[in-house]
Amino acid sequence: MIGIQFAPSMVIDPTGKTKMNNLATHLLNSARRFPCHLAVRQGWQPWTFADLEELSSRVAGGLLAHGIRPGDRVAVVVNDVPAFAALYYGALRIGAVAVLLDPSLGPETIRHRVELTGARVVFAAEEGFGPIAPAVTSPRRLCVPVGPGFMDQVVLWPRCPTLTHHRGDGPAVVLWPSAATVGGGDEDFLELGHRTLGTAALRAVSDILFLAPGDTVVTTTPIHGLVGQTCGLNATVLAGAGIVRTVSPLGSNGVSMEIHRSRGRTDVTAPAVIPTWLYSSGAVSCSRV
């Protein structure tokens, strides 16, 4: 995927004068307004909005170079938060559909879901790449390992600073309800569109979480599940807030979440709402710092 020339003729420059039905518009807007704000972090790997915008544009350029076009499916099977965010928004930027898969599902389930959705590229966590790669690789599909040095390669990919314009409510992601992760249910996947996810993010920011630039959402929820949640990645990027993934304490069950308000904020913290179709149970708490 490196060094291949491409011509993004199907994309247009987001000048702000054209209404865009693309979730990645929120990333470009936040990167322009809050370039130095924390966007995503896991462990000691913090990325600002400027970092995330730049690397997602490189992912978009690499996908275009590989022949991925609007409507093509790109599977993301990683837990690393910064890499996930770059891959997710990189796919959205060119109009591809992100197929979100939990790396813990196992090679056979992942293979079946990749084939079911027709994903043309699979980004797989390096620790699980060995067993996954033979299961999903085919002459029509590329499997790319995502390990510690992956983003160092991405910075060499061609940059695509533009967005694909969607006519109507095109699909943005494919995901599965939590009930489908155990004991089958592969065919019961959900397709969520840009407009649907964008509306949910806006409602979360303005009516549920009251997020503002500089706020930070700290959660133990797996990152691949934070796309369909009202308190997830789409909402934080829209608000110019950051999202930090932490590890659940030993012996704890469910999902924990805190909202750390930016300095000077005095408003009341609202409860974080998690859709029941994603998590049947879990404790969620919010606190102000």
Coordinates of N, CA, C and O in Angstrom, one line a residue, residues 38 40-47 78-84 221-223 243-247:
L38 N -6.3 17.2 23.2 CA -6.2 15.7 23.2 C -7.4 15.1 22.5 O -8.6 15.5 22.8
V40 N -7.4 11.4 21.3 CA -7.5 10.0 21.8 C -6.2 9.6 22.5 O -5.1 10.1 22.2
R41 N -6.3 8.7 23.5 CA -5.2 8.2 24.2 C -5.4 6.8 24.7 O -6.5 6.5 25.2
Q42 N -4.4 6.0 24.7 CA -4.4 4.7 25.4 C -3.0 4.4 25.9 O -2.1 4.5 25.2
G43 N -2.9 4.2 27.2 CA -1.6 4.1 27.8 C -0.9 5.5 27.7 O -1.4 6.5 28.0
W44 N 0.4 5.4 27.2 CA 1.2 6.6 27.1 C 1.3 7.1 25.6 O 2.3 7.6 25.2
Q45 N 0.2 6.9 24.9 CA 0.2 7.2 23.5 C -0.9 8.3 23.2 O -2.0 7.9 22.8
P46 N -0.7 9.6 23.5 CA -1.7 10.6 23.3 C -1.6 11.2 21.9 O -0.5 11.4 21.4
W47 N -2.7 11.4 21.3 CA -2.7 12.1 20.0 C -3.6 13.3 20.1 O -4.7 13.2 20.6
V78 N -9.0 -4.2 15.6 CA -7.9 -3.7 16.5 C -8.6 -3.1 17.8 O -9.7 -2.6 17.8
N79 N -7.8 -3.2 18.9 CA -8.2 -2.6 20.2 C -7.5 -1.3 20.5 O -7.9 -0.5 21.4
D80 N -6.3 -1.1 19.8 CA -5.5 0.1 20.1 C -6.3 1.3 19.7 O -6.7 1.5 18.5
V81 N -6.5 2.2 20.6 CA -7.4 3.3 20.4 C -6.9 4.3 19.4 O -7.7 4.6 18.4
P82 N -5.7 4.8 19.5 CA -5.3 5.8 18.4 C -5.3 5.2 17.0 O -5.8 5.8 16.1
A83 N -4.7 3.9 16.9 CA -4.7 3.3 15.6 C -6.1 3.1 15.1 O -6.4 3.3 13.9
F84 N -7.0 2.6 15.9 CA -8.4 2.4 15.6 C -9.0 3.7 15.0 O -9.7 3.7 14.0
T221 N -14.5 0.8 28.2 CA -15.2 0.2 27.1 C -14.3 -0.1 25.9 O -13.5 0.8 25.6
P222 N -14.3 -1.3 25.3 CA -13.5 -1.5 24.1 C -13.8 -0.5 23.0 O -14.9 -0.1 22.8
I223 N -12.8 0.0 22.4 CA -12.9 1.1 21.4 C -13.8 0.7 20.3 O -14.6 1.6 19.8
I243 N -10.9 11.2 24.3 CA -11.4 10.0 24.8 C -10.1 9.2 25.2 O -9.2 9.1 24.4
V244 N -10.1 8.7 26.4 CA -9.0 7.9 27.0 C -9.5 6.5 27.4 O -10.5 6.4 28.2
R245 N -8.9 5.5 26.9 CA -9.2 4.1 27.2 C -8.3 3.6 28.3 O -7.1 3.7 28.2
T246 N -8.9 3.1 29.3 CA -8.2 2.5 30.5 C -8.5 1.0 30.6 O -9.5 0.5 30.0
V247 N -7.8 0.3 31.5 CA -8.0 -1.1 31.7 C -9.0 -1.2 32.9 O -8.8 -0.5 33.9

